[in-house]
PDB file of C-alpha atoms in Angstrom:
ATOM      1  CA  UNK A   1    -144.423 217.812 -88.061  1.00  0.00           C
ATOM      2  CA  UNK A   2    -146.756 214.883 -87.391  1.00  0.00           C
ATOM      3  CA  UNK A   3    -149.212 214.266 -84.578  1.00  0.00           C
ATOM      4  CA  UNK A   4    -149.920 210.843 -83.122  1.00  0.00           C
ATOM      5  CA  UNK A   5    -153.668 211.262 -82.827  1.00  0.00           C
ATOM      6  CA  UNK A   6    -154.313 208.180 -80.695  1.00  0.00           C
ATOM      7  CA  UNK A   7    -151.856 206.969 -78.096  1.00  0.00           C
ATOM      8  CA  UNK A   8    -151.971 205.700 -74.526  1.00  0.00           C
ATOM      9  CA  UNK A   9    -148.939 207.234 -72.842  1.00  0.00           C
ATOM     10  CA  UNK A  10    -150.266 206.281 -69.392  1.00  0.00           C
ATOM     11  CA  UNK A  11    -149.389 202.597 -69.865  1.00  0.00           C
ATOM     12  CA  UNK A  12    -146.754 201.810 -67.246  1.00  0.00           C
ATOM     13  CA  UNK A  13    -144.157 200.456 -69.695  1.00  0.00           C
ATOM     14  CA  UNK A  14    -144.452 203.605 -71.822  1.00  0.00           C
ATOM     15  CA  UNK A  15    -144.634 206.087 -68.964  1.00  0.00           C
ATOM     16  CA  UNK A  16    -141.449 204.822 -67.313  1.00  0.00           C
ATOM     17  CA  UNK A  17    -139.576 205.373 -70.608  1.00  0.00           C
ATOM     18  CA  UNK A  18    -141.491 208.404 -71.859  1.00  0.00           C
ATOM     19  CA  UNK A  19    -138.438 210.585 -72.540  1.00  0.00           C
ATOM     20  CA  UNK A  20    -137.021 207.934 -74.881  1.00  0.00           C
ATOM     21  CA  UNK A  21    -140.450 207.469 -76.466  1.00  0.00           C
ATOM     22  CA  UNK A  22    -140.515 211.195 -77.251  1.00  0.00           C
ATOM     23  CA  UNK A  23    -136.914 211.117 -78.523  1.00  0.00           C
ATOM     24  CA  UNK A  24    -137.551 208.186 -80.880  1.00  0.00           C
ATOM     25  CA  UNK A  25    -140.821 209.719 -82.051  1.00  0.00           C
ATOM     26  CA  UNK A  26    -139.137 213.033 -82.825  1.00  0.00           C
ATOM     27  CA  UNK A  27    -136.508 211.192 -84.893  1.00  0.00           C
ATOM     28  CA  UNK A  28    -139.404 209.820 -86.964  1.00  0.00           C
ATOM     29  CA  UNK A  29    -141.041 213.233 -87.334  1.00  0.00           C
ATOM     30  CA  UNK A  30    -143.752 212.815 -84.692  1.00  0.00           C
ATOM     31  CA  UNK A  31    -143.730 215.846 -82.420  1.00  0.00           C
ATOM     32  CA  UNK A  32    -147.214 216.011 -80.905  1.00  0.00           C
ATOM     33  CA  UNK A  33    -149.404 213.455 -79.177  1.00  0.00           C
ATOM     34  CA  UNK A  34    -153.045 213.080 -78.231  1.00  0.00           C
ATOM     35  CA  UNK A  35    -153.237 210.744 -75.259  1.00  0.00           C
ATOM     36  CA  UNK A  36    -156.658 209.084 -75.367  1.00  0.00           C
ATOM     37  CA  UNK A  37    -158.566 208.195 -72.210  1.00  0.00           C
ATOM     38  CA  UNK A  38    -160.694 205.053 -72.224  1.00  0.00           C
ATOM     39  CA  UNK A  39    -162.303 205.511 -68.810  1.00  0.00           C
ATOM     40  CA  UNK A  40    -162.337 208.230 -66.161  1.00  0.00           C
ATOM     41  CA  UNK A  41    -159.094 207.099 -64.501  1.00  0.00           C
ATOM     42  CA  UNK A  42    -157.217 206.877 -67.810  1.00  0.00           C
ATOM     43  CA  UNK A  43    -158.661 210.221 -68.869  1.00  0.00           C
ATOM     44  CA  UNK A  44    -157.371 211.829 -65.664  1.00  0.00           C
ATOM     45  CA  UNK A  45    -153.949 210.246 -66.242  1.00  0.00           C
ATOM     46  CA  UNK A  46    -153.974 211.552 -69.817  1.00  0.00           C
ATOM     47  CA  UNK A  47    -154.767 215.040 -68.560  1.00  0.00           C
ATOM     48  CA  UNK A  48    -151.999 214.826 -65.964  1.00  0.00           C
ATOM     49  CA  UNK A  49    -149.447 213.757 -68.590  1.00  0.00           C
ATOM     50  CA  UNK A  50    -150.579 216.496 -70.973  1.00  0.00           C
ATOM     51  CA  UNK A  51    -150.094 219.087 -68.241  1.00  0.00           C
ATOM     52  CA  UNK A  52    -146.512 217.886 -67.723  1.00  0.00           C
ATOM     53  CA  UNK A  53    -145.467 217.863 -71.388  1.00  0.00           C
ATOM     54  CA  UNK A  54    -145.943 220.780 -73.757  1.00  0.00           C
ATOM     55  CA  UNK A  55    -146.271 218.533 -76.829  1.00  0.00           C
ATOM     56  CA  UNK A  56    -148.980 216.275 -75.342  1.00  0.00           C
ATOM     57  CA  UNK A  57    -152.715 216.907 -75.486  1.00  0.00           C
ATOM     58  CA  UNK A  58    -155.485 214.611 -74.338  1.00  0.00           C
ATOM     59  CA  UNK A  59    -159.011 213.373 -74.728  1.00  0.00           C
ATOM     60  CA  UNK A  60    -161.497 212.021 -72.216  1.00  0.00           C
ATOM     61  CA  UNK A  61    -164.068 209.342 -72.707  1.00  0.00           C
ATOM     62  CA  UNK A  62    -165.530 205.970 -71.901  1.00  0.00           C
ATOM     63  CA  UNK A  63    -164.644 203.074 -74.161  1.00  0.00           C
ATOM     64  CA  UNK A  64    -167.699 200.906 -74.884  1.00  0.00           C
ATOM     65  CA  UNK A  65    -165.904 197.954 -73.289  1.00  0.00           C
ATOM     66  CA  UNK A  66    -165.835 199.909 -70.023  1.00  0.00           C
ATOM     67  CA  UNK A  67    -169.506 200.881 -70.169  1.00  0.00           C
ATOM     68  CA  UNK A  68    -170.555 198.414 -67.470  1.00  0.00           C
ATOM     69  CA  UNK A  69    -168.285 200.040 -64.861  1.00  0.00           C
ATOM     70  CA  UNK A  70    -169.177 203.715 -65.172  1.00  0.00           C
ATOM     71  CA  UNK A  71    -169.925 206.104 -62.318  1.00  0.00           C
ATOM     72  CA  UNK A  72    -173.260 207.903 -62.587  1.00  0.00           C
ATOM     73  CA  UNK A  73    -171.536 211.287 -62.730  1.00  0.00           C
ATOM     74  CA  UNK A  74    -169.072 210.391 -65.507  1.00  0.00           C
ATOM     75  CA  UNK A  75    -170.412 213.119 -67.806  1.00  0.00           C
ATOM     76  CA  UNK A  76    -169.798 215.734 -65.121  1.00  0.00           C
ATOM     77  CA  UNK A  77    -166.288 214.351 -64.546  1.00  0.00           C
ATOM     78  CA  UNK A  78    -165.522 214.678 -68.266  1.00  0.00           C
ATOM     79  CA  UNK A  79    -166.983 218.204 -68.314  1.00  0.00           C
ATOM     80  CA  UNK A  80    -164.629 219.205 -65.486  1.00  0.00           C
ATOM     81  CA  UNK A  81    -161.639 217.894 -67.452  1.00  0.00           C
ATOM     82  CA  UNK A  82    -162.779 219.888 -70.485  1.00  0.00           C
ATOM     83  CA  UNK A  83    -161.959 223.099 -68.609  1.00  0.00           C
ATOM     84  CA  UNK A  84    -158.298 222.421 -69.410  1.00  0.00           C
ATOM     85  CA  UNK A  85    -156.781 223.857 -72.597  1.00  0.00           C
ATOM     86  CA  UNK A  86    -154.902 220.570 -72.967  1.00  0.00           C
ATOM     87  CA  UNK A  87    -158.176 218.631 -73.361  1.00  0.00           C
ATOM     88  CA  UNK A  88    -158.845 218.870 -77.098  1.00  0.00           C
ATOM     89  CA  UNK A  89    -161.156 215.941 -77.885  1.00  0.00           C
ATOM     90  CA  UNK A  90    -163.793 213.579 -76.568  1.00  0.00           C
ATOM     91  CA  UNK A  91    -163.165 209.885 -77.030  1.00  0.00           C
ATOM     92  CA  UNK A  92    -162.869 206.961 -76.827  1.00  0.00           C
ATOM     93  CA  UNK A  93    -166.627 206.908 -76.872  1.00  0.00           C
ATOM     94  CA  UNK A  94    -169.463 205.236 -78.730  1.00  0.00           C
ATOM     95  CA  UNK A  95    -171.056 201.861 -79.330  1.00  0.00           C
ATOM     96  CA  UNK A  96    -169.191 198.661 -80.197  1.00  0.00           C
ATOM     97  CA  UNK A  97    -171.308 195.608 -80.919  1.00  0.00           C
ATOM     98  CA  UNK A  98    -168.566 193.708 -82.747  1.00  0.00           C
ATOM     99  CA  UNK A  99    -166.698 192.157 -79.824  1.00  0.00           C
ATOM    100  CA  UNK A 100    -169.564 191.836 -77.312  1.00  0.00           C
ATOM    101  CA  UNK A 101    -167.314 192.660 -74.358  1.00  0.00           C
ATOM    102  CA  UNK A 102    -170.006 194.900 -72.859  1.00  0.00           C
ATOM    103  CA  UNK A 103    -173.679 194.245 -73.406  1.00  0.00           C
ATOM    104  CA  UNK A 104    -175.681 196.285 -75.886  1.00  0.00           C
ATOM    105  CA  UNK A 105    -177.968 197.299 -73.032  1.00  0.00           C
ATOM    106  CA  UNK A 106    -175.163 198.731 -70.873  1.00  0.00           C
ATOM    107  CA  UNK A 107    -173.622 200.590 -73.815  1.00  0.00           C
ATOM    108  CA  UNK A 108    -176.935 202.165 -74.798  1.00  0.00           C
ATOM    109  CA  UNK A 109    -177.599 203.139 -71.175  1.00  0.00           C
ATOM    110  CA  UNK A 110    -174.222 204.895 -70.843  1.00  0.00           C
ATOM    111  CA  UNK A 111    -174.135 206.576 -74.246  1.00  0.00           C
ATOM    112  CA  UNK A 112    -177.818 207.522 -74.543  1.00  0.00           C
TER     113      UNK A 112
END
């Protein structure tokens, strides 16, 4: 049994075909999924999906590219999601200076 440790099942094209995604994955030996949130909205969607499907778990986080558009209470929002048994990880999270999509300053402010 394999686990896909980083997927985004909340993408519209995947979500509308999720039963077939699970079927094809099972045929390839992938039976569990960790749906990774990249911002608060995606993290909430990941949690919602994980609550609907027994074989799906989730993470919550803020991708560095989204660091310029973060609510002040994002840490509290993530903490609330962590009350769920389906929330098993924190991430996407961290600093990314390679692509320069968000400024160094905004990333440090959010993740400090």
